[in-house]
Coordinates of C-alpha atoms in Angstrom, one line a residue:
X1214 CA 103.8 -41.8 -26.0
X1215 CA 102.1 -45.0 -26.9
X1216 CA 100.7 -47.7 -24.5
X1217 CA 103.6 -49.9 -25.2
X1218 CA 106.0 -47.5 -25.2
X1219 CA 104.8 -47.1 -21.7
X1220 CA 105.0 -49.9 -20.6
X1221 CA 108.5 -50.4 -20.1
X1222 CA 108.7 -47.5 -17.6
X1223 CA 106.7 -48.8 -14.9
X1224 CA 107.1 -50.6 -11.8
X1225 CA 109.5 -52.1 -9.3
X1226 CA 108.5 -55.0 -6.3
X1227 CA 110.1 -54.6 -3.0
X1228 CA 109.3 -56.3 0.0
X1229 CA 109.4 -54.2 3.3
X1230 CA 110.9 -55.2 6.7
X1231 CA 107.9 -53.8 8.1
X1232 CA 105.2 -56.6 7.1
X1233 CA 106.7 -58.7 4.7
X1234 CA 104.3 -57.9 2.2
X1235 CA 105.7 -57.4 -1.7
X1236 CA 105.0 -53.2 -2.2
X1237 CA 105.5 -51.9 -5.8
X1238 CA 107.2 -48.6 -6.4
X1239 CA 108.3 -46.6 -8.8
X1240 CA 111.5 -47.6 -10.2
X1241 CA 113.6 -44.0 -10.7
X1242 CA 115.9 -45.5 -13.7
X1243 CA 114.4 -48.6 -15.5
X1244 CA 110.6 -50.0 -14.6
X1245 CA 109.5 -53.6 -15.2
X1246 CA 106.9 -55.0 -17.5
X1247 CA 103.4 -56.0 -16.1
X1248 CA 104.7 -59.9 -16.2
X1249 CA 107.3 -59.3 -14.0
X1250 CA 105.1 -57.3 -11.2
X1251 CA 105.3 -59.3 -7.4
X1252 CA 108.1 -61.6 -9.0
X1253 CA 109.3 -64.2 -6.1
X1254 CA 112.6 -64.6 -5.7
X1255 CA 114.3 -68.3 -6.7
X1256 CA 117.7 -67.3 -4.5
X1257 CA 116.7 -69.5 -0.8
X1258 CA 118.7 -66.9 1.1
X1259 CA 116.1 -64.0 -0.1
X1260 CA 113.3 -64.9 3.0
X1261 CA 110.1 -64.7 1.2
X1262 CA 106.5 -62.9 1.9
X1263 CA 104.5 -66.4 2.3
X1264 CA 102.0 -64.2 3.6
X1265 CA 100.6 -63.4 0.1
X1266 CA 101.1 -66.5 -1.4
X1267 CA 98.8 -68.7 0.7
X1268 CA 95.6 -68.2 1.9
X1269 CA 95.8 -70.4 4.5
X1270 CA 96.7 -69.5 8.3
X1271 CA 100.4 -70.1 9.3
X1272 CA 101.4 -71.0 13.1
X1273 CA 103.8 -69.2 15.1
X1274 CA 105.1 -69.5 18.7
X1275 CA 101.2 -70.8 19.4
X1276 CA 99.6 -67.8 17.8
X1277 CA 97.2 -68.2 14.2
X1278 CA 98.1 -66.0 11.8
X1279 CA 95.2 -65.1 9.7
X1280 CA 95.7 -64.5 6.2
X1281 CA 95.5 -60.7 5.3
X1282 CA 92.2 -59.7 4.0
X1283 CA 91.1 -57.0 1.5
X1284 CA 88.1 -55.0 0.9
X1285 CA 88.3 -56.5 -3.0
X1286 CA 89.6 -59.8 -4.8
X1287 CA 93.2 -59.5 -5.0
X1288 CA 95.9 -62.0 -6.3
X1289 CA 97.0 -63.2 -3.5
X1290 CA 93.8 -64.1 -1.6
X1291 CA 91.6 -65.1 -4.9
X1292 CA 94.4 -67.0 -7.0
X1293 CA 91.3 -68.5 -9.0
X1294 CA 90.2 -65.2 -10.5
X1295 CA 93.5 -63.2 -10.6
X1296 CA 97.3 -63.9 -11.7
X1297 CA 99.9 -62.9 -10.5
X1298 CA 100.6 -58.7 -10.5
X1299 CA 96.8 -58.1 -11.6
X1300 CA 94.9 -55.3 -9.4
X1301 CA 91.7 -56.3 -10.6
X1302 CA 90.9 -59.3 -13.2
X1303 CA 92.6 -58.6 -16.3
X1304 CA 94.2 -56.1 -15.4
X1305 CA 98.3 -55.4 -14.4
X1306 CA 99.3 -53.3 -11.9
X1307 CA 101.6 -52.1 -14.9
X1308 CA 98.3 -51.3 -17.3
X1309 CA 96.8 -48.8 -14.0
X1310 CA 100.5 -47.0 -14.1
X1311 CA 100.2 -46.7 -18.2
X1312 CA 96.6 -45.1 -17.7
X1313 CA 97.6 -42.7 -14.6
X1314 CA 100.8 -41.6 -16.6
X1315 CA 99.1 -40.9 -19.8
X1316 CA 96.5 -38.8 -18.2
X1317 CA 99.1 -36.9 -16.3
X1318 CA 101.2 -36.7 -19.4
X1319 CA 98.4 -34.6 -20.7
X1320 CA 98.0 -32.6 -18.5
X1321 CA 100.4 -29.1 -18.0
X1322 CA 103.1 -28.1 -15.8
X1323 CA 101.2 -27.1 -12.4
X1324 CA 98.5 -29.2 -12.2
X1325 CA 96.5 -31.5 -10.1
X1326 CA 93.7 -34.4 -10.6
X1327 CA 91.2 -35.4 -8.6
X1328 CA 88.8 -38.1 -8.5
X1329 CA 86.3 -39.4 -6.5
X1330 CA 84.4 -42.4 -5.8
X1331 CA 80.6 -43.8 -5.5
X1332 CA 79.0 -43.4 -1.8
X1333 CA 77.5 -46.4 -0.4
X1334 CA 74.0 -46.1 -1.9
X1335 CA 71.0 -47.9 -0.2
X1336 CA 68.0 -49.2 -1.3
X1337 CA 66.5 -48.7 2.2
X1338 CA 67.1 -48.0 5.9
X1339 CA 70.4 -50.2 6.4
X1340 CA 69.8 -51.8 3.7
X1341 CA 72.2 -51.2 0.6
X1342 CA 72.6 -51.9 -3.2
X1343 CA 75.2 -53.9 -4.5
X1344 CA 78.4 -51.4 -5.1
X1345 CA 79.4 -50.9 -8.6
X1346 CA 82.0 -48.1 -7.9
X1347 CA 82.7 -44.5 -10.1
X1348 CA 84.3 -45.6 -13.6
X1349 CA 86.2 -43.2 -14.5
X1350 CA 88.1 -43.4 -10.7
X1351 CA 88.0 -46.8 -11.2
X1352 CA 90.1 -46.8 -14.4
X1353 CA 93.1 -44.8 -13.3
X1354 CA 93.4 -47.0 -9.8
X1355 CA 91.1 -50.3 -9.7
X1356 CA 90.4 -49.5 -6.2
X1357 CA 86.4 -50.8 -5.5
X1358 CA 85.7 -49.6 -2.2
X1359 CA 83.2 -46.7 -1.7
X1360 CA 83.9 -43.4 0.1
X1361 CA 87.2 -42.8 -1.7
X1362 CA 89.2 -40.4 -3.2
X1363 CA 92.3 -40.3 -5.8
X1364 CA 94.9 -37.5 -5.8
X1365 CA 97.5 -37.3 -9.0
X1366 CA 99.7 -34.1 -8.3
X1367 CA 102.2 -33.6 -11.3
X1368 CA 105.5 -33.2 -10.8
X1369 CA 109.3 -33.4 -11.9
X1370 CA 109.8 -37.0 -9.7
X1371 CA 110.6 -40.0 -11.7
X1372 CA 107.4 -41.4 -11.9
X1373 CA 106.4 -37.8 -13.1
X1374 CA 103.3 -37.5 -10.4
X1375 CA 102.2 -38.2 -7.0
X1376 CA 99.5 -40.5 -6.2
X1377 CA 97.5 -40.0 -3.2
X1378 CA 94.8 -42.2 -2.1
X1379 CA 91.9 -41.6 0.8
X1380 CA 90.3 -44.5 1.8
X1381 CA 88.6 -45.9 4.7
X1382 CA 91.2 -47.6 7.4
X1383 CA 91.2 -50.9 8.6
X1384 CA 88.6 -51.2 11.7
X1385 CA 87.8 -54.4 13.3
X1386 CA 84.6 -53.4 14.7
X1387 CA 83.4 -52.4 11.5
X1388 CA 85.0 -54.9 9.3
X1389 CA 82.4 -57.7 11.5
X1390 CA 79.5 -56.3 10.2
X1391 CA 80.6 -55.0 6.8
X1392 CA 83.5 -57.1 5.9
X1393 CA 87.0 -56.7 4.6
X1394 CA 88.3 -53.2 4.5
X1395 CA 91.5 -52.8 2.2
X1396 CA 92.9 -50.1 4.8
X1397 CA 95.7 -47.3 4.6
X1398 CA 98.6 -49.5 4.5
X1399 CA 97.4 -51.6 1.3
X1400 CA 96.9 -48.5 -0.6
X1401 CA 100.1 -47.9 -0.9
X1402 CA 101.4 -51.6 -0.9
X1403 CA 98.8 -53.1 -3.3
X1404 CA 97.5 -50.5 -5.3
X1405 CA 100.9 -48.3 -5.5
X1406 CA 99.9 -44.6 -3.6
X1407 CA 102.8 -42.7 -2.7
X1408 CA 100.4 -41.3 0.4
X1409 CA 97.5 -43.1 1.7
X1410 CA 95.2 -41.2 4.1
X1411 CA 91.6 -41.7 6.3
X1412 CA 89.1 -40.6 3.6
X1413 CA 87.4 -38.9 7.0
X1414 CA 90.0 -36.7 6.1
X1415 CA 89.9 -35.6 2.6
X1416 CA 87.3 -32.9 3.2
X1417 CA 90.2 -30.8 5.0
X1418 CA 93.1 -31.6 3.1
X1419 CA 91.8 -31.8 -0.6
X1420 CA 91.4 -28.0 -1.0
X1421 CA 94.6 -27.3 1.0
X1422 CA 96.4 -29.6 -2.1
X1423 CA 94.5 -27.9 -4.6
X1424 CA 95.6 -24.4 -3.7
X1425 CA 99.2 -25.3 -4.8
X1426 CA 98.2 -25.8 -8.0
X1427 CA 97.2 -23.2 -11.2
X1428 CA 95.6 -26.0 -12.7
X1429 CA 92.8 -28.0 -10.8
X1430 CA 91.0 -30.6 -13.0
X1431 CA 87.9 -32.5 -11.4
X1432 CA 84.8 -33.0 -11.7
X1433 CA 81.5 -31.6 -9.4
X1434 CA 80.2 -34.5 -7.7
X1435 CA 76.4 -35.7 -8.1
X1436 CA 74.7 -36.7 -5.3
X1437 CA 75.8 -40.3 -4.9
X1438 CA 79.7 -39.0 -5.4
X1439 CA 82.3 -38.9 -2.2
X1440 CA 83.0 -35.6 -2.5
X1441 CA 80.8 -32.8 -1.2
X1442 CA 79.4 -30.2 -2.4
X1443 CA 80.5 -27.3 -0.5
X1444 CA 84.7 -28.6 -1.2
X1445 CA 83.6 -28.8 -4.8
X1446 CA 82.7 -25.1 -5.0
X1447 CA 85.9 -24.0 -3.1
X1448 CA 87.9 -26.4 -5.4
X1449 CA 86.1 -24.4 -8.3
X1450 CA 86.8 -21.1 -6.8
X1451 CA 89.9 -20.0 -5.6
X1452 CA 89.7 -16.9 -2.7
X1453 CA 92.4 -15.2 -3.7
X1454 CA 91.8 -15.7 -7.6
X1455 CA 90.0 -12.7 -9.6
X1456 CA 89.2 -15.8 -12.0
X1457 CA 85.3 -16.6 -12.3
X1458 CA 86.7 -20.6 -12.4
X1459 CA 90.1 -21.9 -11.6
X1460 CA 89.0 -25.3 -12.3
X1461 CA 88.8 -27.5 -15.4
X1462 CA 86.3 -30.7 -16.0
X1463 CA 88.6 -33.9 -15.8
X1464 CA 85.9 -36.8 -17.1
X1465 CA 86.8 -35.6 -20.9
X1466 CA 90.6 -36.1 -20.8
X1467 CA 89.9 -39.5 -18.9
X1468 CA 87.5 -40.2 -21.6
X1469 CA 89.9 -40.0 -24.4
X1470 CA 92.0 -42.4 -22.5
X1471 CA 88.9 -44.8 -22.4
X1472 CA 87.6 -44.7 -25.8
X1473 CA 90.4 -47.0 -27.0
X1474 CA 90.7 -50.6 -25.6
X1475 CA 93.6 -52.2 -24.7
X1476 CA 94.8 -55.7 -25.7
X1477 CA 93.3 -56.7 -21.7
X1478 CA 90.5 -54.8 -21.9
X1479 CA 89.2 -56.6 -24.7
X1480 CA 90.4 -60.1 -24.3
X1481 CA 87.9 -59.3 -20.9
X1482 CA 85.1 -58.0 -23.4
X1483 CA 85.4 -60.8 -25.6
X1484 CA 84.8 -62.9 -22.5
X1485 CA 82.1 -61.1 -21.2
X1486 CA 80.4 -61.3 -24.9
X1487 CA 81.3 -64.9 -25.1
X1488 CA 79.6 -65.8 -21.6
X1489 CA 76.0 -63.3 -22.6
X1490 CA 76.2 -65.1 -26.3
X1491 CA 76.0 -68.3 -24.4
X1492 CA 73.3 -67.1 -22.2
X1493 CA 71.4 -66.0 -24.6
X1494 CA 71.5 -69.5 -26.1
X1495 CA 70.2 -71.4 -23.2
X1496 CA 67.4 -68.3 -22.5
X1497 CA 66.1 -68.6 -26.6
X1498 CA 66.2 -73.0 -25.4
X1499 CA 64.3 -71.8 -21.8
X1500 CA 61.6 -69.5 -23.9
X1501 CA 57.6 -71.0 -24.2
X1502 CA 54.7 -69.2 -24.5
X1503 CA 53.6 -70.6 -20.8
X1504 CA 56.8 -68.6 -19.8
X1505 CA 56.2 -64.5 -18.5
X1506 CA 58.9 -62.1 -19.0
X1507 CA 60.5 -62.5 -15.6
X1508 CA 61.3 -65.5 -16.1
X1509 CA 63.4 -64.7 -19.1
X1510 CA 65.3 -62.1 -17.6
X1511 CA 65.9 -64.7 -14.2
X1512 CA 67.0 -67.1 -16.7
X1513 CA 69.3 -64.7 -18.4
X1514 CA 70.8 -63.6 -15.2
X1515 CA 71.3 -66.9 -13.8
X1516 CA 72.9 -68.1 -16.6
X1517 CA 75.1 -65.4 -16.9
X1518 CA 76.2 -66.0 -13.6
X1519 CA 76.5 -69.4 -13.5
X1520 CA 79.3 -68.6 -16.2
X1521 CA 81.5 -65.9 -14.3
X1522 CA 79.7 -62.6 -14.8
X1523 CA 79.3 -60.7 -11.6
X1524 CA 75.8 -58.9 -12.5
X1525 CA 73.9 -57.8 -15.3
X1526 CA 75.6 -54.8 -16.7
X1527 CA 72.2 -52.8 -17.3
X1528 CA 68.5 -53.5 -16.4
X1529 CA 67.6 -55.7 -18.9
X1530 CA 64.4 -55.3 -21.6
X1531 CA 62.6 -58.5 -21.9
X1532 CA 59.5 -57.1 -24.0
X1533 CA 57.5 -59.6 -25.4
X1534 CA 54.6 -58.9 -28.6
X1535 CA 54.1 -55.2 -28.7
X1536 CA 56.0 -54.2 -25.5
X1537 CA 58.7 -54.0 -27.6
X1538 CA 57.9 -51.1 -29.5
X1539 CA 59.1 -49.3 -26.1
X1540 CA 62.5 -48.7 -26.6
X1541 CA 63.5 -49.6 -22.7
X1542 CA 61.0 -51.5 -21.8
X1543 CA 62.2 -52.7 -18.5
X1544 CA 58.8 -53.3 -16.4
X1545 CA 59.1 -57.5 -17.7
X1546 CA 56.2 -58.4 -15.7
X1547 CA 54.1 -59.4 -18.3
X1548 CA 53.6 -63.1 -19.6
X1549 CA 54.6 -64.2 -23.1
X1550 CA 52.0 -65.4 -26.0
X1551 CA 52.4 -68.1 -28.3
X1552 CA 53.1 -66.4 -31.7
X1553 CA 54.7 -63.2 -30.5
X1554 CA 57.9 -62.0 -30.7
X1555 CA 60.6 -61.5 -27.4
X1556 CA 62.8 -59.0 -27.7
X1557 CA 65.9 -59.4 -25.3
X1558 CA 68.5 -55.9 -24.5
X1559 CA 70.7 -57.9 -21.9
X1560 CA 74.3 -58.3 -21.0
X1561 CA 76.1 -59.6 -18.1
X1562 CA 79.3 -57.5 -16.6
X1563 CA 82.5 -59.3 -16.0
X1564 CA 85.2 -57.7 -14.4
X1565 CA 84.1 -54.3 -14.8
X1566 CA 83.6 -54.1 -18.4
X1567 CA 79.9 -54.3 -19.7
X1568 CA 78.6 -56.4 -22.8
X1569 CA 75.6 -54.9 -24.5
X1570 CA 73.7 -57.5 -26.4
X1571 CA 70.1 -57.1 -28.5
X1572 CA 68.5 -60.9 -29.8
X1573 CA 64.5 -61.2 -31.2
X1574 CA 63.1 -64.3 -31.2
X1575 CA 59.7 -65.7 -31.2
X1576 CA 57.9 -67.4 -28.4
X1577 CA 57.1 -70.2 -29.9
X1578 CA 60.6 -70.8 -31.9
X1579 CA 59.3 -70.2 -35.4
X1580 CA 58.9 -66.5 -37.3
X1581 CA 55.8 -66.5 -38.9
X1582 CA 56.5 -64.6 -42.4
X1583 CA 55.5 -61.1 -41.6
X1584 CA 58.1 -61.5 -38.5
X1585 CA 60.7 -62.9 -40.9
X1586 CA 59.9 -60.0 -43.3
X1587 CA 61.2 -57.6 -40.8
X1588 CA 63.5 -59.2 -39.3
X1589 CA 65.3 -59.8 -42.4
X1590 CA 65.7 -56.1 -43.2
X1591 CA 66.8 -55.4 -39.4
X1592 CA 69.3 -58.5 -39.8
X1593 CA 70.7 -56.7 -42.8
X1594 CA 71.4 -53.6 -41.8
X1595 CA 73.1 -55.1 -38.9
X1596 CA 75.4 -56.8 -41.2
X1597 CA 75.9 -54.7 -43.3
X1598 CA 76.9 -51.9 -40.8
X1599 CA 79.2 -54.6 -39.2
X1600 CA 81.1 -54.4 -42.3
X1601 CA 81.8 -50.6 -42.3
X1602 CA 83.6 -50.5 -38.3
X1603 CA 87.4 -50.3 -39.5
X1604 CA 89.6 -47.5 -39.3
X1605 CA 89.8 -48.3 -43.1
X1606 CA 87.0 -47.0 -43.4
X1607 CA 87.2 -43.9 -41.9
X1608 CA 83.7 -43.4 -40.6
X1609 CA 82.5 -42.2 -37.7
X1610 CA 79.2 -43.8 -35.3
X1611 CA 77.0 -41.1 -37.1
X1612 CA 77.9 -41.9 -41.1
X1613 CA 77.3 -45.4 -39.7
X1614 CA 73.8 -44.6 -38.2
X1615 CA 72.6 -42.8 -41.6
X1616 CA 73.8 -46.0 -43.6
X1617 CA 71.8 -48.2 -41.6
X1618 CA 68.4 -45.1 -42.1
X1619 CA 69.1 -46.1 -46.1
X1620 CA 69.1 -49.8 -45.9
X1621 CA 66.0 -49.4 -43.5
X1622 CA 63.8 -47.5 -46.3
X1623 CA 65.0 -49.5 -48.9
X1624 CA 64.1 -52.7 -47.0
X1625 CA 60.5 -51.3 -46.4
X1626 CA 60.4 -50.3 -49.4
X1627 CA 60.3 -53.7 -50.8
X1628 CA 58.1 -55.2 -48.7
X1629 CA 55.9 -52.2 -50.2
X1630 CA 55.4 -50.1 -46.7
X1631 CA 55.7 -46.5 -47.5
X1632 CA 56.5 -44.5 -44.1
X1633 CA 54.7 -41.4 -43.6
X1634 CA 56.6 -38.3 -44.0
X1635 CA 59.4 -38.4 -40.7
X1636 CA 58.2 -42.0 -39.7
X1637 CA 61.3 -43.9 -40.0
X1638 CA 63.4 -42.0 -37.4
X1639 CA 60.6 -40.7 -35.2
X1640 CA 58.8 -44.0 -34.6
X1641 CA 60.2 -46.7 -36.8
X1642 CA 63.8 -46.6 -36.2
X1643 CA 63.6 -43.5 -33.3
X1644 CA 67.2 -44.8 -31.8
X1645 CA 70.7 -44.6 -33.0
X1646 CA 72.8 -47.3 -34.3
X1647 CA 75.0 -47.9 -32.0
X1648 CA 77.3 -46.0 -29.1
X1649 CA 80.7 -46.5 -27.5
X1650 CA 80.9 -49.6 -24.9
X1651 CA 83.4 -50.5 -22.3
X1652 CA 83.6 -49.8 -18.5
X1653 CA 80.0 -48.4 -18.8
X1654 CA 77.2 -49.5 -20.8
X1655 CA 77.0 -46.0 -22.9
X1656 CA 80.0 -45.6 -22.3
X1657 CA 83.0 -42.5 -22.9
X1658 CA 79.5 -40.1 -23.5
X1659 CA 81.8 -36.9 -23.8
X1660 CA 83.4 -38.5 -26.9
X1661 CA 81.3 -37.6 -30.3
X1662 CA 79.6 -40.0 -32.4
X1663 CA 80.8 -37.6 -35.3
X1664 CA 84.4 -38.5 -34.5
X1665 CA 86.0 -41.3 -37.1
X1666 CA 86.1 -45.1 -35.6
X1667 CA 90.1 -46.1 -34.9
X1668 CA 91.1 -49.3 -34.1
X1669 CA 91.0 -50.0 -30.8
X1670 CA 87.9 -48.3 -30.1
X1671 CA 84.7 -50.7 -28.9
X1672 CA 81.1 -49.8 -30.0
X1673 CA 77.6 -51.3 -30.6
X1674 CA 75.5 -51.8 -33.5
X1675 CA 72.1 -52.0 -33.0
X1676 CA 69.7 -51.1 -35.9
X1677 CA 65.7 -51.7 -34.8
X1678 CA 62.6 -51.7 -36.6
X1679 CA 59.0 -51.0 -34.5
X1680 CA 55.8 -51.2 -36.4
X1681 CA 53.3 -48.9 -34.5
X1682 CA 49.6 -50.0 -34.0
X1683 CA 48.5 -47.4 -37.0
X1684 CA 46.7 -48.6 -39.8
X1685 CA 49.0 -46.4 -41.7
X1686 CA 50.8 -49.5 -41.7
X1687 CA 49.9 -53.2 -42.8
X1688 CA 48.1 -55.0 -39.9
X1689 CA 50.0 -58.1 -40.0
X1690 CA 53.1 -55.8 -39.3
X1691 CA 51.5 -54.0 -37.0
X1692 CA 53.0 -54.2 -33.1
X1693 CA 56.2 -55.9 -34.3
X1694 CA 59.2 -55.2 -32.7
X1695 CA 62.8 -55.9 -33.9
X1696 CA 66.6 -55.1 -32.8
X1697 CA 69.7 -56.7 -33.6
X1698 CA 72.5 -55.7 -31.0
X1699 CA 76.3 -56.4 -31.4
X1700 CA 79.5 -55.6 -29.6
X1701 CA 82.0 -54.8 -32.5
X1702 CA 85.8 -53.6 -31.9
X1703 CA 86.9 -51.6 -34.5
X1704 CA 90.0 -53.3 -36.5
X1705 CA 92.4 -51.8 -38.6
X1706 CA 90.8 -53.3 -41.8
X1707 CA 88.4 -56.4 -40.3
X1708 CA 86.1 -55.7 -37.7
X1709 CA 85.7 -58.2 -34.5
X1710 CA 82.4 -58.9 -33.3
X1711 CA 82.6 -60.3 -29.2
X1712 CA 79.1 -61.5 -29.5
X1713 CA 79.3 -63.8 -32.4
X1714 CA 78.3 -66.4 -30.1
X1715 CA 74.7 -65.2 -29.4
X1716 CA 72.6 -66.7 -32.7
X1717 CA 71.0 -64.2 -34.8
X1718 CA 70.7 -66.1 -38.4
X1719 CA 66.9 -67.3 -38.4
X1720 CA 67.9 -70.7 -38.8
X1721 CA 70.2 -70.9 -35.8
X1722 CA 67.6 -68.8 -33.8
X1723 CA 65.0 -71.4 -34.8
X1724 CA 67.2 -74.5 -34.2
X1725 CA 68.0 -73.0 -31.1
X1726 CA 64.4 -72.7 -30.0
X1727 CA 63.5 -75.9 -30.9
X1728 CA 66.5 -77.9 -29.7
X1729 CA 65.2 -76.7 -26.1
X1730 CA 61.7 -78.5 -26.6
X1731 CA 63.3 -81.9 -27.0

């Protein structure tokens, strides 16, 4: 069944006695479009769940009544980032039934899914990293609090599964220090679990789901995961099964779910390529040879930022000269010399969805003509490639990749530099050309880059060129370092670059430069 097809079987708002607050379910004969999710009512007899509209406090009998506060941005308390019915930015409450309900579609008679999420990871004693939570778990529920766990048990219901969530309950105490918790009861009102449940409990009840089920699909935890290792195994090995493994890897069939973009996914990718194109923009203005690399990767951040994205979306490379010629050079503590080259592997993340950029650029704001020499042959096969990512056609990531290895040699070629034997794609162009991109940088990395590109699908193309220090090689090459990065979604017959607005033409890249000196 298609997306859209879907998407007329989804969801119905009620509003419960209980709390007033607007709870979807599943409808059991028609489901609403994602438009129509947390509709208020125009009849003035139907009392209404002002709660959730205003984020102010409202006065009763003497008493404050806080407005209702959530571990995560939700529409009701962050009208500025979300509309109406979203779960997270972007995205309907309507898309996350679509995603679950494919996945379980997939999946046979008998069977259970289970996902968990990110620990709290810590960068020192009481001291911990920002959260960025478990992607795939994040994609079937939008929920972004760590120490959580999903449960989708197929069945013959209406909605076709139930949805179990474990999360952490509301606790005052707690909440002081930490902030916000979502708690039990938004779970199931918010974020649309049949069954909400203290994640202190998941430990003891996830195997005791599991063991009314033939077919178990998850996924054994690393170290940072919610689930432990010791319920993993017994979710992998039934006692009473003669069966070496009962259970089956989930990630894959989440992954072929992934691989192709929705309409929201990539209006939020465009947005996230527009706001890194623009910072790129004001970093090639920012750049001077009195600058060091830090700088340039606080300046990219910043700017980034300042425009909407929530954090990088990878640890960015800012190599400048021959620093470069490490392909993740992420040390960027090194200061910037008049006449090099930078080159820049940055992107901000906005909303969960990650932009993957590459931009050269010299220090100074003009190439000299050995840098433009290279350059142009990188800049080529970029283009070039660009042309080839339709479902037209037909290729896949790795036809791609040996496309741009031709237009490479025959670019050095011209310029007279004959590799040695192997050269080109052990030291000159050691990297691939591009790689899938969406919720995680490299992301869907169960899906093969010998599979044909459909529409829909989101990838990079990023050919490079990296003149070693060999005098195998002329010296005014020599050190050089060049890639070309964009984020390309594959169209029926035109492709759609979302980071046209970083420059990449020398003449723009120079006018930029030199606007920034004025």
């Amino acid at each position: 069944m298609t997306m859209r097809a879907l998407a007329g079987r989804l969801w119905r708002p009620t509003t419960t006695a209980r709390s007033g607050l607007l709870v979807i379910r599943p409808a059991s004969a028609s489901r609403i479009m994602a438009g129509s999710t947390f509709r208020r009512s125009t009849d003035p007899s139907v009392q209404q769940p002002s709660c959730l509209f205003s984020t102010s406090s409202s006065v009763a009998a003497g008493h404050v009544k806080a407005a209702p506060q959530y571990g995560q941005p939700t529409w009701m308390t962050h009208p500025h980032l979300m509309k109406q019915g979203e779960i997270t930015p972007g995205i309907t409450a309507a898309e996350y039934e679509i995603r679950r309900t494919s996945l379980m579609n997939s999946l046979p008679a008998g069977s259970i899914a289970i996902l968990a999420s990110y620990r709290t990871r810590f960068m020192t004693n009481n001291i911990f990293y920002p959260f960025h939570q478990q992607t795939d778990f994040y994609y079937l529920c939008g929920f972004n609090e760590p120490d959580s766990a999903l449960v989708l048990e197929k069945n013959d219901s209406p909605r076709g599964y139930k949805m179990t969530m474990f999360v952490a309950p509301k606790n005052a105490s707690i909440e002081m220090w930490e902030g916000a918790r979502t708690g039990i009861d938004a779970a199931k009102e918010i974020f649309g679990a049949d069954e909400a449940i203290d994640s202190n409990l998941f430990r003891y009840r996830v195997v005791d789901m599991a063991s009314r089920f033939e077919n178990v699909y998850f996924d054994y935890p690393g170290a940072s995961m919610f689930m432990p290792m010791d319920i993993a195994k017994k979710l992998h090995y039934k006692p009473d099964s003669d069966a070496m493994s009962t259970s089956k890897n989930l990630s894959p069939l989440i992954q072929e779910l992934r691989v192709t973009k929705s309409e929201a996914e990539i209006k939020i990718m465009r947005q996230a390529g527009e706001i890194s194109g623009k910072a790129f923009i004001e970093t090639m203005k920012f750049t001077n040879g009195q600058r060091g690399e830090n700088q340039i990767y606080a300046k990219f951040d910043y700017e980034c930022r300042m425009r909407g994205s929530q954090m990088m979306a990878y640890v960015p490379v800012v190599a400048g000269g021959s620093n470069a010629l490490t392909m993740h050079y992420v040390n960027n503590d090194q200061p910037l010399h008049d006449g090099d080259l930078l080159l820049m592997d940055a992107g901000g993340e906005l909303n969960g969805y990650a932009s993957d950029i590459t931009r050269t650029w010299p220090v100074n704001g003009k190439f000299t003509p050995a840098q433009k020499d290279l350059y142009e042959i990188v800049l080529n096969a970029n283009k070039e490639c660009i042309k080839l990512c339709t479902e037209e056609q037909g290729l896949s990531l790795n036809q791609i990749h040996d496309v741009s290895m031709r237009l490479t040699k025959e670019g050095l070629s011209r310029l007279g530099i004959k590799p040695l034997i192997h050269d080109v794609d052990r030291r000159l162009y050691p990297h691939h050309v591009g790689h899938y991109l969406g919720m995680d940088v490299h992301d869907t990395g169960d899906i093969s880059r010998s599979r044909p590109l459909k529409e829909g699908m989101v990838i990079t193309i990023e050919p490079g060129l990296y003149i070693p220090r060999d005098p195998a090689y002329p010296e005014r090459y020599q050190g050089i370092g060049i890639r070309i990065e964009d984020n390309v979604v594959i169209g029926k017959t035109v492709p759609h670059v979302l980071s046209v607005t970083a420059p990449k033409e020398i003449v723009d890249i120079e006018y930029c430069c030199s606007s920034g000196k004025d």
